[in-house]
mmCIF file of C-alpha atoms and ligand atoms in Angstrom:
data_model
loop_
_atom_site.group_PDB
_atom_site.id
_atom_site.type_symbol
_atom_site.label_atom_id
_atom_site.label_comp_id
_atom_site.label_asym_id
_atom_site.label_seq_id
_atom_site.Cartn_x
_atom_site.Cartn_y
_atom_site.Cartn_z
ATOM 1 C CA UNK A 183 -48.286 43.050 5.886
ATOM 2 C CA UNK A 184 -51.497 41.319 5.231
ATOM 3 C CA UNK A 185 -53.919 41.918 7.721
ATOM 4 C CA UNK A 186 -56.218 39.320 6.830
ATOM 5 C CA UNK A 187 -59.354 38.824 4.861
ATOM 6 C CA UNK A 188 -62.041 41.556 5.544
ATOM 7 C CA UNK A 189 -65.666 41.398 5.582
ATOM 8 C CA UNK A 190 -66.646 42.256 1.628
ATOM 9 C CA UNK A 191 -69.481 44.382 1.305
ATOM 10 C CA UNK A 192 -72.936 42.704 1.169
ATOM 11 C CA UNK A 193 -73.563 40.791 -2.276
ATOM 12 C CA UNK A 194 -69.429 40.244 -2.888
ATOM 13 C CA UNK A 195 -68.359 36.780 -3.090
ATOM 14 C CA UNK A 196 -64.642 38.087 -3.866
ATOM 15 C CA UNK A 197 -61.667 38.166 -1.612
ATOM 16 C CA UNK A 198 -60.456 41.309 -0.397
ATOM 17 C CA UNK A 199 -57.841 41.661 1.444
ATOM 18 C CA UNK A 200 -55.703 44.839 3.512
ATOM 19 C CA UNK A 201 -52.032 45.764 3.162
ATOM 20 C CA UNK A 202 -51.045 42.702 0.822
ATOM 21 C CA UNK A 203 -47.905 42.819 0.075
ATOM 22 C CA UNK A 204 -47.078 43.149 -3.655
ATOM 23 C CA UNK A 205 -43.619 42.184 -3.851
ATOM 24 C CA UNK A 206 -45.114 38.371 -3.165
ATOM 25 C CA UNK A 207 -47.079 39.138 -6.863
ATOM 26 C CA UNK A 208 -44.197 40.940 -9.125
ATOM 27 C CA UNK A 209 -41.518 38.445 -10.244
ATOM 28 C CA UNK A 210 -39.063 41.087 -9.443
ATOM 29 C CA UNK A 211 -40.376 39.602 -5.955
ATOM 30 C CA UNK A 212 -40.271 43.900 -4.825
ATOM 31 C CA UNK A 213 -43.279 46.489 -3.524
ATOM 32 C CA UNK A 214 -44.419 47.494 -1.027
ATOM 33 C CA UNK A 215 -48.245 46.623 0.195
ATOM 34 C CA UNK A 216 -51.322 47.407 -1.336
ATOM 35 C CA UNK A 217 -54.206 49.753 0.550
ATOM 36 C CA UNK A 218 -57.054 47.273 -0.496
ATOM 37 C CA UNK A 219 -56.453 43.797 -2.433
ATOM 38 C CA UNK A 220 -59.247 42.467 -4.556
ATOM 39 C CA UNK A 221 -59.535 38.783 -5.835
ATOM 40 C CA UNK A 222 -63.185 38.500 -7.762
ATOM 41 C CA UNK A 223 -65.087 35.411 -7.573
ATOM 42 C CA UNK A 224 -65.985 35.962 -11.438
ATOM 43 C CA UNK A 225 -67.071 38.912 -13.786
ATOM 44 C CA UNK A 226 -70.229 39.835 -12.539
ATOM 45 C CA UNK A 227 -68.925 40.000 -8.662
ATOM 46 C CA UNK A 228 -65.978 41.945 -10.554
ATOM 47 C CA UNK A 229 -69.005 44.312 -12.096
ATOM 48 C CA UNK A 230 -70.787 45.256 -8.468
ATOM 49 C CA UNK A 231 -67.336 45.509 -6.669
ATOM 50 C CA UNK A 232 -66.361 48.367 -9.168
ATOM 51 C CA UNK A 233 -69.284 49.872 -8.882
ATOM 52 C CA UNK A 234 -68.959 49.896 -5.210
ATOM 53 C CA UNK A 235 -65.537 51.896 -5.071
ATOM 54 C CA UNK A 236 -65.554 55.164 -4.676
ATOM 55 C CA UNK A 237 -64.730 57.160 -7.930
ATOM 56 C CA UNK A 238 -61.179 58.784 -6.549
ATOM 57 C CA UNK A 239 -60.116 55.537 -5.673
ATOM 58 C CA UNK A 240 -56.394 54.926 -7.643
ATOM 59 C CA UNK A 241 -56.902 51.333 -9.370
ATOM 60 C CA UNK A 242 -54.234 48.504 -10.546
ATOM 61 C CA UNK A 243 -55.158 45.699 -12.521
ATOM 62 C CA UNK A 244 -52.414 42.990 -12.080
ATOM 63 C CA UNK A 245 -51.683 39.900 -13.404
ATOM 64 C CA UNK A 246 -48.885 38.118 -12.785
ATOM 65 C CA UNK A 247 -46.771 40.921 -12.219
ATOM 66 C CA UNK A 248 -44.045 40.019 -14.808
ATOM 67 C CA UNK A 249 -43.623 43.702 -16.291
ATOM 68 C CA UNK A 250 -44.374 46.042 -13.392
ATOM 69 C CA UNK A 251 -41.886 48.126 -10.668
ATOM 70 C CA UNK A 252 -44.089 48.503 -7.908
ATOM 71 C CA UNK A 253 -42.723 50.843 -5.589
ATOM 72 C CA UNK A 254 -41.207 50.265 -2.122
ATOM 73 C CA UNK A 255 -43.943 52.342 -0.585
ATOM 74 C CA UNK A 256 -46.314 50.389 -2.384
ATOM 75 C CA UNK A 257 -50.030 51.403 -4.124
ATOM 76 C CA UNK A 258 -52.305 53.740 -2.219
ATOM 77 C CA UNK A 259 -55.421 52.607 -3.789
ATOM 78 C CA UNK A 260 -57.024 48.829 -4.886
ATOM 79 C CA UNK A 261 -55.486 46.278 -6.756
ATOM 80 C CA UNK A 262 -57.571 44.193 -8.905
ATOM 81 C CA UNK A 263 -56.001 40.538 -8.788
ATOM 82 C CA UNK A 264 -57.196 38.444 -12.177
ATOM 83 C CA UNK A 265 -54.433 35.800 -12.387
ATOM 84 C CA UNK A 266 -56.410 32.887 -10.481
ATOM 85 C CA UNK A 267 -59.711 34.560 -10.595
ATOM 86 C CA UNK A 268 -60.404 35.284 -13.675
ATOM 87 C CA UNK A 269 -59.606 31.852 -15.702
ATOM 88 C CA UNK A 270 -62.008 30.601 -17.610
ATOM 89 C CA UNK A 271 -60.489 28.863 -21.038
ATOM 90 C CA UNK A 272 -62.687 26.866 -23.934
ATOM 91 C CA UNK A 273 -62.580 26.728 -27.748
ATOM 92 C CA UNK A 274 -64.501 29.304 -29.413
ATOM 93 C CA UNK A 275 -66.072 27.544 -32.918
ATOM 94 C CA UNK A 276 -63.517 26.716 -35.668
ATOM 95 C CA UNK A 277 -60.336 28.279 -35.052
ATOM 96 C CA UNK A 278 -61.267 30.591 -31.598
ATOM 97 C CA UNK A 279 -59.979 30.651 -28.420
ATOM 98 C CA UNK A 280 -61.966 31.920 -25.552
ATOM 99 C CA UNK A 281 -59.903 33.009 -22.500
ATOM 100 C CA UNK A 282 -60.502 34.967 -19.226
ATOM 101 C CA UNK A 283 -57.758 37.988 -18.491
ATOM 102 C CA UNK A 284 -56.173 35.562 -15.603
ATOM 103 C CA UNK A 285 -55.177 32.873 -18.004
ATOM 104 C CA UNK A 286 -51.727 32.467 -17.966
ATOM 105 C CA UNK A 287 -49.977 32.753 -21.661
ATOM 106 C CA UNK A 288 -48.527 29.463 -21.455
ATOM 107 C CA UNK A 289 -51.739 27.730 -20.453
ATOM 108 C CA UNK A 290 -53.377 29.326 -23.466
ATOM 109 C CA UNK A 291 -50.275 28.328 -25.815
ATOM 110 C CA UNK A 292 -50.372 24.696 -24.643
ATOM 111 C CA UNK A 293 -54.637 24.348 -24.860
ATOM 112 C CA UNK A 294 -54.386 25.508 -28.652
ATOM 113 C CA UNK A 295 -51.802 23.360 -29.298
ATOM 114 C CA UNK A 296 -53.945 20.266 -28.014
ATOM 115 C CA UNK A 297 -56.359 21.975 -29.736
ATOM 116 C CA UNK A 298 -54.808 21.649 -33.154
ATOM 117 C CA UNK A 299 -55.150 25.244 -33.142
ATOM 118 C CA UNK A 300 -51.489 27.010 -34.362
ATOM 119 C CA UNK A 301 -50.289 30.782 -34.061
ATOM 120 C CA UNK A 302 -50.280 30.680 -30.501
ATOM 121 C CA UNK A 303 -46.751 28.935 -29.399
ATOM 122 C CA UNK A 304 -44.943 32.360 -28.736
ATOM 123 C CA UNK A 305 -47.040 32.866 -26.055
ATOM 124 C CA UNK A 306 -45.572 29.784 -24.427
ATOM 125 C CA UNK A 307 -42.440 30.883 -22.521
ATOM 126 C CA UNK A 308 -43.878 34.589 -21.638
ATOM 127 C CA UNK A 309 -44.795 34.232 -17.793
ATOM 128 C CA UNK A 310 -48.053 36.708 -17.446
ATOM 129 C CA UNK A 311 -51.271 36.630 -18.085
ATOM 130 C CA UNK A 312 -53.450 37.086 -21.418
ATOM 131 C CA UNK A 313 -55.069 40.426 -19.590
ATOM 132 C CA UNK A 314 -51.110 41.715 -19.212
ATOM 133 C CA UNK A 315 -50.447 40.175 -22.688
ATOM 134 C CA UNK A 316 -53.318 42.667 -24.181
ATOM 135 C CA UNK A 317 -52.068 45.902 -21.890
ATOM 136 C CA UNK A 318 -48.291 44.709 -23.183
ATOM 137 C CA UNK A 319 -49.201 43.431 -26.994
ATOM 138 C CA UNK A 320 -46.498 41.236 -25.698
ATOM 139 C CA UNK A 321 -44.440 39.474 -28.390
ATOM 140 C CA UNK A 322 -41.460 37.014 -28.812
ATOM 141 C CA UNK A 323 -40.096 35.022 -31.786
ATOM 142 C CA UNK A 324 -41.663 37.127 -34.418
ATOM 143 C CA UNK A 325 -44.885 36.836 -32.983
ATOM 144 C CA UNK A 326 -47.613 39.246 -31.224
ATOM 145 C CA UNK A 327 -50.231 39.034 -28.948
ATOM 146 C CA UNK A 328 -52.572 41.420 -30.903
ATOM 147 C CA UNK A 329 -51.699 39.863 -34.559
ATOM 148 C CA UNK A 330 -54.389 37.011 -33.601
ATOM 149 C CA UNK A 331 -56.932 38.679 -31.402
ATOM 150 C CA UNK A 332 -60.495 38.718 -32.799
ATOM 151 C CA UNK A 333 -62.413 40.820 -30.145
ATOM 152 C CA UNK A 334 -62.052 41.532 -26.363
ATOM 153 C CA UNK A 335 -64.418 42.310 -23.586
ATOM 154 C CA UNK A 336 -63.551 45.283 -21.045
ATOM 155 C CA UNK A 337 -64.523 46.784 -18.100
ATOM 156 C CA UNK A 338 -64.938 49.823 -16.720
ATOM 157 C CA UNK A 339 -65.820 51.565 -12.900
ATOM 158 C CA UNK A 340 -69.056 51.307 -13.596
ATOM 159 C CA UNK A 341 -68.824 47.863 -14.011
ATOM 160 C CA UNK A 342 -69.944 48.121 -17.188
ATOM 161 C CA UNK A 343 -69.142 45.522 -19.648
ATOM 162 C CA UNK A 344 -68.167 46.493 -23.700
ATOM 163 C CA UNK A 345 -67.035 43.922 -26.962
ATOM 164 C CA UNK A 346 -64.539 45.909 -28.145
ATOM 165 C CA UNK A 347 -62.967 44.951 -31.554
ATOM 166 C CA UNK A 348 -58.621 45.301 -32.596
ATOM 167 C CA UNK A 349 -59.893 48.591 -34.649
ATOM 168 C CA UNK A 350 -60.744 50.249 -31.459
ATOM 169 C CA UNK A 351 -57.313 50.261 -30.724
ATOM 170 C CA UNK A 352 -53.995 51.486 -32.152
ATOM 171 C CA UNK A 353 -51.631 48.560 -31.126
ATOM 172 C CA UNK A 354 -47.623 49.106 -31.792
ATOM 173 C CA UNK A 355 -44.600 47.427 -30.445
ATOM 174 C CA UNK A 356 -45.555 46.670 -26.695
ATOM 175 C CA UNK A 357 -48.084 49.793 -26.976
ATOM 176 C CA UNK A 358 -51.401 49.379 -26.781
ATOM 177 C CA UNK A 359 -53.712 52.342 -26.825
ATOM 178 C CA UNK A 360 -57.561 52.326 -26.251
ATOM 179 C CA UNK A 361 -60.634 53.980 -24.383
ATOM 180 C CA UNK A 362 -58.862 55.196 -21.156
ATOM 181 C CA UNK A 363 -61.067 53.786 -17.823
ATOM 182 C CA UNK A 364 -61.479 49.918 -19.493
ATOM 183 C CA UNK A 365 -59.926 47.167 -18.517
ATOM 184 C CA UNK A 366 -59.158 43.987 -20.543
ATOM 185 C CA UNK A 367 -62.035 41.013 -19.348
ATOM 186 C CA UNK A 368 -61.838 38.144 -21.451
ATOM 187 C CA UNK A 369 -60.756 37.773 -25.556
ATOM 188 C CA UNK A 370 -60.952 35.682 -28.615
ATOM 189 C CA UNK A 371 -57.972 34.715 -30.250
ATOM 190 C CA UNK A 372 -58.726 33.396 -33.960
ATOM 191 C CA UNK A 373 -55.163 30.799 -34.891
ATOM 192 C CA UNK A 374 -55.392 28.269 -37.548
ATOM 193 C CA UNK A 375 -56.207 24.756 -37.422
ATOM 194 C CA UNK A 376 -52.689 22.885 -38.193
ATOM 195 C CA UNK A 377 -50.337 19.819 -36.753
ATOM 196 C CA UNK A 378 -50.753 19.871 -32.826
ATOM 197 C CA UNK A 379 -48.293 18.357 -32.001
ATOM 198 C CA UNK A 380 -45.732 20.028 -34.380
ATOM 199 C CA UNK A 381 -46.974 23.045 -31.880
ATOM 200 C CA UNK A 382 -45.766 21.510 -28.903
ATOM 201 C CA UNK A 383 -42.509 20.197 -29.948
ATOM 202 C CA UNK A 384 -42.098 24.433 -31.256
ATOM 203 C CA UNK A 385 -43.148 25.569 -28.023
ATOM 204 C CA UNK A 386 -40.580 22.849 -26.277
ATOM 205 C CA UNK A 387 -38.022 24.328 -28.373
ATOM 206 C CA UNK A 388 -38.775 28.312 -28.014
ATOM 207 C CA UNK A 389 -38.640 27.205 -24.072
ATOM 208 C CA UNK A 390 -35.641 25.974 -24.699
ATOM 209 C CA UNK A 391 -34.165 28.584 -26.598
ATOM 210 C CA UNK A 392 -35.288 30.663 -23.882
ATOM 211 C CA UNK A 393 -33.371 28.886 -21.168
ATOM 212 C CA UNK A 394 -30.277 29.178 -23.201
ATOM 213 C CA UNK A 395 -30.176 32.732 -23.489
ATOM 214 C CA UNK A 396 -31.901 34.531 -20.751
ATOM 215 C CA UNK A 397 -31.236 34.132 -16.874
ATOM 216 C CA UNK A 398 -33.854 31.973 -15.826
ATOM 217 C CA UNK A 399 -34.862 31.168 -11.875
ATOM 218 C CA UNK A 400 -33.885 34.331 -10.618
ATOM 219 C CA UNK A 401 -36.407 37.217 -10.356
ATOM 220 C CA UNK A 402 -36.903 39.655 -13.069
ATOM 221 C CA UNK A 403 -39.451 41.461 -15.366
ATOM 222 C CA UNK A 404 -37.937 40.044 -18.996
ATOM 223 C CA UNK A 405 -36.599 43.059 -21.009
ATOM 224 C CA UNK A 406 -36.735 46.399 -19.116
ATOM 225 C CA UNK A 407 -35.990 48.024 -22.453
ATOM 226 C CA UNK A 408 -38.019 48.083 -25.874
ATOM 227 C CA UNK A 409 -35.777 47.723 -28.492
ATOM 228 C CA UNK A 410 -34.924 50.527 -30.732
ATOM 229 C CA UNK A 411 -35.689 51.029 -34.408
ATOM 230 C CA UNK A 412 -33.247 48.776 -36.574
ATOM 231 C CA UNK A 413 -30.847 47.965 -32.841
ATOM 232 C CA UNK A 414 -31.014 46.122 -29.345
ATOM 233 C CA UNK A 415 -31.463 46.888 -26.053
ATOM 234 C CA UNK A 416 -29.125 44.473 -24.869
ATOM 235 C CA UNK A 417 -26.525 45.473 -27.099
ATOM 236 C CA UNK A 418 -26.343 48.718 -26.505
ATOM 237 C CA UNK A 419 -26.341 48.318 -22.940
ATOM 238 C CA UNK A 420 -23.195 46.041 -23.330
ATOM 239 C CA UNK A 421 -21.560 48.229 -25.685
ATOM 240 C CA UNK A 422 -21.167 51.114 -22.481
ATOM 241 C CA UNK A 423 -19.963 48.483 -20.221
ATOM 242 C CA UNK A 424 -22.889 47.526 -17.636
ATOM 243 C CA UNK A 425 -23.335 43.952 -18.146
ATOM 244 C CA UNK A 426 -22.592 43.067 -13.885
ATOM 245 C CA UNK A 427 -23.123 46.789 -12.831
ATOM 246 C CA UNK A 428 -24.915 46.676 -9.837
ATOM 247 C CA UNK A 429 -26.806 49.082 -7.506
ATOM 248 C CA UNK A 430 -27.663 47.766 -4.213
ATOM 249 C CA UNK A 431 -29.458 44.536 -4.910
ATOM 250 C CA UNK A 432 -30.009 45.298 -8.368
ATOM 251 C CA UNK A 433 -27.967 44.093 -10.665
ATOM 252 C CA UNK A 434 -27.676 44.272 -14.907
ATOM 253 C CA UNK A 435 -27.698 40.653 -15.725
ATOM 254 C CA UNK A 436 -24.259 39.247 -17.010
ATOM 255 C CA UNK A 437 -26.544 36.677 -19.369
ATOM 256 C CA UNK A 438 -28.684 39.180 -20.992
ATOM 257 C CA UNK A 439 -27.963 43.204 -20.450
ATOM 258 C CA UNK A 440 -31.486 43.475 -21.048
ATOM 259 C CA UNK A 441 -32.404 42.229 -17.956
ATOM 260 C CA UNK A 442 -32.296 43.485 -14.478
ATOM 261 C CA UNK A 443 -32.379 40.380 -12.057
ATOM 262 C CA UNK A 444 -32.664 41.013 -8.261
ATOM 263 C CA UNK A 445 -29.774 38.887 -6.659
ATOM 264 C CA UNK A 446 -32.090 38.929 -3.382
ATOM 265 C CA UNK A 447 -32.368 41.723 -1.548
ATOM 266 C CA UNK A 448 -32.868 44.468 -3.558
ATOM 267 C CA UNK A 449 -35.230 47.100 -3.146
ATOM 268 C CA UNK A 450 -37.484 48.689 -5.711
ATOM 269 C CA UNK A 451 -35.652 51.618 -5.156
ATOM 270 C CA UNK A 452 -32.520 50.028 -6.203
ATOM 271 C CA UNK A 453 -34.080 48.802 -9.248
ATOM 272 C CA UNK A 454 -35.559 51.906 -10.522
ATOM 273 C CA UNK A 455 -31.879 53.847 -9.822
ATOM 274 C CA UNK A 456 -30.368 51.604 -11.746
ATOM 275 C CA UNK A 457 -32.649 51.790 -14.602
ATOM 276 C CA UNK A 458 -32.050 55.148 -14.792
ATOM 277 C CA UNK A 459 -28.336 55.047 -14.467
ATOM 278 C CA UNK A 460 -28.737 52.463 -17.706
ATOM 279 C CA UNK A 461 -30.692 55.344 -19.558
ATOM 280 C CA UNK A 462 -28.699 57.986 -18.891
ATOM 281 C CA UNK A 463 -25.469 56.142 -19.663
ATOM 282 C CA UNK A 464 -26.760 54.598 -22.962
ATOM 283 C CA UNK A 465 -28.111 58.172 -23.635
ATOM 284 C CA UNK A 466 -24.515 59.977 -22.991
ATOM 285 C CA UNK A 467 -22.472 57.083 -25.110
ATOM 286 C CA UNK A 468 -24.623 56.199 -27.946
ATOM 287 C CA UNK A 469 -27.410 59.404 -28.762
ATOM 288 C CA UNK A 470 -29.778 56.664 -28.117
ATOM 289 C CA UNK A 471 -32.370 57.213 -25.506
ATOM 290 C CA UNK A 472 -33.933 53.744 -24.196
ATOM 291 C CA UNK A 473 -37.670 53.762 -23.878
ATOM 292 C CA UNK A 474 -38.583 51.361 -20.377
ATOM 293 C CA UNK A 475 -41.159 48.449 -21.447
ATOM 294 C CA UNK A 476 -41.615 47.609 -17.694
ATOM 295 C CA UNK A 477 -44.423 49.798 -16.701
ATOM 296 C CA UNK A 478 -43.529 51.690 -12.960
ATOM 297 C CA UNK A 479 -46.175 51.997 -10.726
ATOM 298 C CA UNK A 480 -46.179 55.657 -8.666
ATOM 299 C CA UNK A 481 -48.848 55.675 -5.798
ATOM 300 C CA UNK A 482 -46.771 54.879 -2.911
ATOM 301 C CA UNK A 483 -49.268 54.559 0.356
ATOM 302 C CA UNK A 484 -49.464 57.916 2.346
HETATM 303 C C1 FAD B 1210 -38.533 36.098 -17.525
HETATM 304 C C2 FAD B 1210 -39.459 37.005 -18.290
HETATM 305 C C3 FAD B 1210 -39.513 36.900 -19.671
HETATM 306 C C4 FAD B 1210 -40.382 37.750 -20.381
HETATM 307 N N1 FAD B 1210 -40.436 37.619 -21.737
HETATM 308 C C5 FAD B 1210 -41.288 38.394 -22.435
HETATM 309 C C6 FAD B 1210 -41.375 38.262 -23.856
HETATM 310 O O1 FAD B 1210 -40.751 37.420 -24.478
HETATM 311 N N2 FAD B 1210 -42.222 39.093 -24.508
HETATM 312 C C7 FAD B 1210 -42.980 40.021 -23.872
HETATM 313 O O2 FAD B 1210 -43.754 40.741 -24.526
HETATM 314 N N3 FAD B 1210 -42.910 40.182 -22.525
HETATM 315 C C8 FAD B 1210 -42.089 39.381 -21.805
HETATM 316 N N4 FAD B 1210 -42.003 39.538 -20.450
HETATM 317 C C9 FAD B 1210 -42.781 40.620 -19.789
HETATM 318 C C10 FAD B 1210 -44.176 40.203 -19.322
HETATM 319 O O3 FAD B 1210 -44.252 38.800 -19.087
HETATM 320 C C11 FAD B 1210 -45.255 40.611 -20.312
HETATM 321 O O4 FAD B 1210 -45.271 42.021 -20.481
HETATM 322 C C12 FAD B 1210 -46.646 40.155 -19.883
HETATM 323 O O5 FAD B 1210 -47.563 40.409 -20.929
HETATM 324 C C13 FAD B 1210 -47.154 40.848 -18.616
HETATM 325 O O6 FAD B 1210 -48.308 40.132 -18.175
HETATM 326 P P1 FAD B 1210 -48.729 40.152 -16.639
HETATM 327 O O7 FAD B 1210 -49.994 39.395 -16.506
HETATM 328 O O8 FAD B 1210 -47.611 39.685 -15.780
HETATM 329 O O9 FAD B 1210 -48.988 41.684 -16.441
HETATM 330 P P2 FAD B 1210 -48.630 42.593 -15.174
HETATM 331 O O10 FAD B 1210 -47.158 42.703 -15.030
HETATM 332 O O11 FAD B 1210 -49.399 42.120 -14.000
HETATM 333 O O12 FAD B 1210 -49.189 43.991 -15.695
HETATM 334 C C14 FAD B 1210 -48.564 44.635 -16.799
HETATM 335 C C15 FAD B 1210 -49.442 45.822 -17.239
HETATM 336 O O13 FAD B 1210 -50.672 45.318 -17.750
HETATM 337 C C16 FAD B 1210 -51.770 45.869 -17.027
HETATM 338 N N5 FAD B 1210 -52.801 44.835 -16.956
HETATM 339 C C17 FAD B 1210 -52.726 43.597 -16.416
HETATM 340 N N6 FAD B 1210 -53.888 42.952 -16.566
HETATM 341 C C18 FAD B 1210 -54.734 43.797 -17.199
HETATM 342 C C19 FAD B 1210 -56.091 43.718 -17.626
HETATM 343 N N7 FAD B 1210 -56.827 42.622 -17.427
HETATM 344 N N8 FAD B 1210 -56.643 44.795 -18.252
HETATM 345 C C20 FAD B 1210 -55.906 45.910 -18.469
HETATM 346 N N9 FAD B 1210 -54.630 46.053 -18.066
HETATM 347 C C21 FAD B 1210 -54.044 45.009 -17.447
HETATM 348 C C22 FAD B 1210 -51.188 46.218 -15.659
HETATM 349 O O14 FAD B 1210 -51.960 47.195 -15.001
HETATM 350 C C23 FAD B 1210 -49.824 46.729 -16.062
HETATM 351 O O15 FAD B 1210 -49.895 48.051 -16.538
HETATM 352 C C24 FAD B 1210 -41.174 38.694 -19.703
HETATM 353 C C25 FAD B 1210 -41.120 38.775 -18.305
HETATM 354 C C26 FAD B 1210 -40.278 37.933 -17.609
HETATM 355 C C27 FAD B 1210 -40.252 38.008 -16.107
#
């Protein structure tokens, strides 16, 4: 329940707010509330209200909640908001792209493209922001978030603010390793200068393409499962027989058995049972055991 806004500490031009409810920022549309709910007025209030928190304090950076299971309990700690905070976009010289962690992908995929900037449409139909998009190296058609990324900013408790460069990372499929304690800021993403609007009418059709093979306007987080070496998610998960299974409010979608779509009153409870009846099924049929890509939150409030 939100409570309302609360009185910041002196200095903060943020919005924080108490017991925010998360499911109303996780396109599963599930989770319980959050202790304390920050929304920073720009980088440097972002800077003095980490440095601020006290140490112990459990931190979540979300931002738009495409790719997380929050639980029903919720977070016992602060959420750090960027989508709608943090959104700053402008051309960066030749061929660069400077964008804010709360830029949405497909802002940033259309702005290149009217740009005459190219590399970028992928980004186009996947609905989180270009902070999530770094956690996630998220990816679609072939191409990856990290494949065009020139440096990054990040942020630690301290509020201290480091350019960090790809090599200071080991980036794999949806795995992205780095210094534990930063958070993504801002990046540069170096494309090509190309045929605009050839870009849009590619992003029209990967949006299409899209619409024709994944549920769309009901909630879910995209593919719960990576895909495994040389097979699909999807596949296997229809090869055992769940496409429809349900658990409570959760059910495996009948478009795309990578999916788990929340018919409308599920519970993140209901979700994460049925992911792991998926695993173990998979696991007991095929020998394969399915990694999750959607990240689960544990931290419910006490
Ligand atoms: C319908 C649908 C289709 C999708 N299709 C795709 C797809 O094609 N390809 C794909 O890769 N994904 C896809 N996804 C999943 C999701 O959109 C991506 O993983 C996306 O990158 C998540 O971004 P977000 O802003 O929503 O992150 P969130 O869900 O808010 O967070 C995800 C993770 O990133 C962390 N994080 C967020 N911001 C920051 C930051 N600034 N610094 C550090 N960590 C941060 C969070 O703490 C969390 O661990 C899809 C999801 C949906 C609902």
């Amino acid at each position: 329940m939100t409570v309302g806004t609360l009185q910041t500490a002196v200095g903060l031009r943020g919005e924080l707010r108490e017991g925010e409810p998360l499911a109303q920022h996780t396109t599963w549309r599930v989770g319980g509330p959050a202790r304390r709910f920050y929304r920073p007025a720009d980088t440097e209030d972002l800077a003095a209200f980490l440095r601020g928190l006290d140490p112990a304090e459990p931190l979540l950076w979300l931002g738009l909640g495409s790719n997380l299971l929050v639980p029903d309990a919720g977070f016992a700690g602060t959420v750090i908001q960027t989508q709608g905070c943090l959104s700053r976009m402008q051309r960066q010289g030749a061929n660069g792209i400077f964008a804010e962690s709360g830029v949405s992908c497909a802002k940033l995929a259309r702005f290149a493209a009217r740009q005459g900037l190219v590399g970028a449409e992928f980004l186009a139909g996947i609905p989180g922001t270009m902070g999530g998009a770094l956690a996630m190296n998220a990816g679609a058609w072939g191409g990856e978030t990290w494949a065009h990324v020139a440096r990054v900013r990040t942020i630690d408790r301290q509020g201290r603010v480091r350019a960090r460069v790809p090599a200071d990372y080991a980036v794999g499929y949806r795995e992205v390793k780095g210094k534990a304690g930063e958070w993504f800021l801002d990046l540069v993403l170096e494309l090509r200068q190309g045929d605009g609007e050839a870009a849009m009418a590619r992003i029209r059709e990967l949006l299409d393409q899209r619409a024709r093979t994944q549920p769309t306007g009901v909630p879910s987080c995209g593919s719960v499962f990576r895909n495994p070496p040389g097979d699909h998610a999807a596949r296997l998960i229809e090869s055992v027989g769940l496409k429809g299974f349900r658990i409570g409010g959760a059910q495996v979608s009948e478009r795309h058995a990578n999916f788990i779509i929340n018919t409308g009153d599920a519970r993140a409870d209901d979700i994460g049972r049925l992911i792991e009846h998926v695993m173990l099924a998979v696991e007991q049929r095929t020998g394969v055991r399915l990694v999750p890509e959607v990240r689960r939150i544990d931290g419910g409030i006490k």
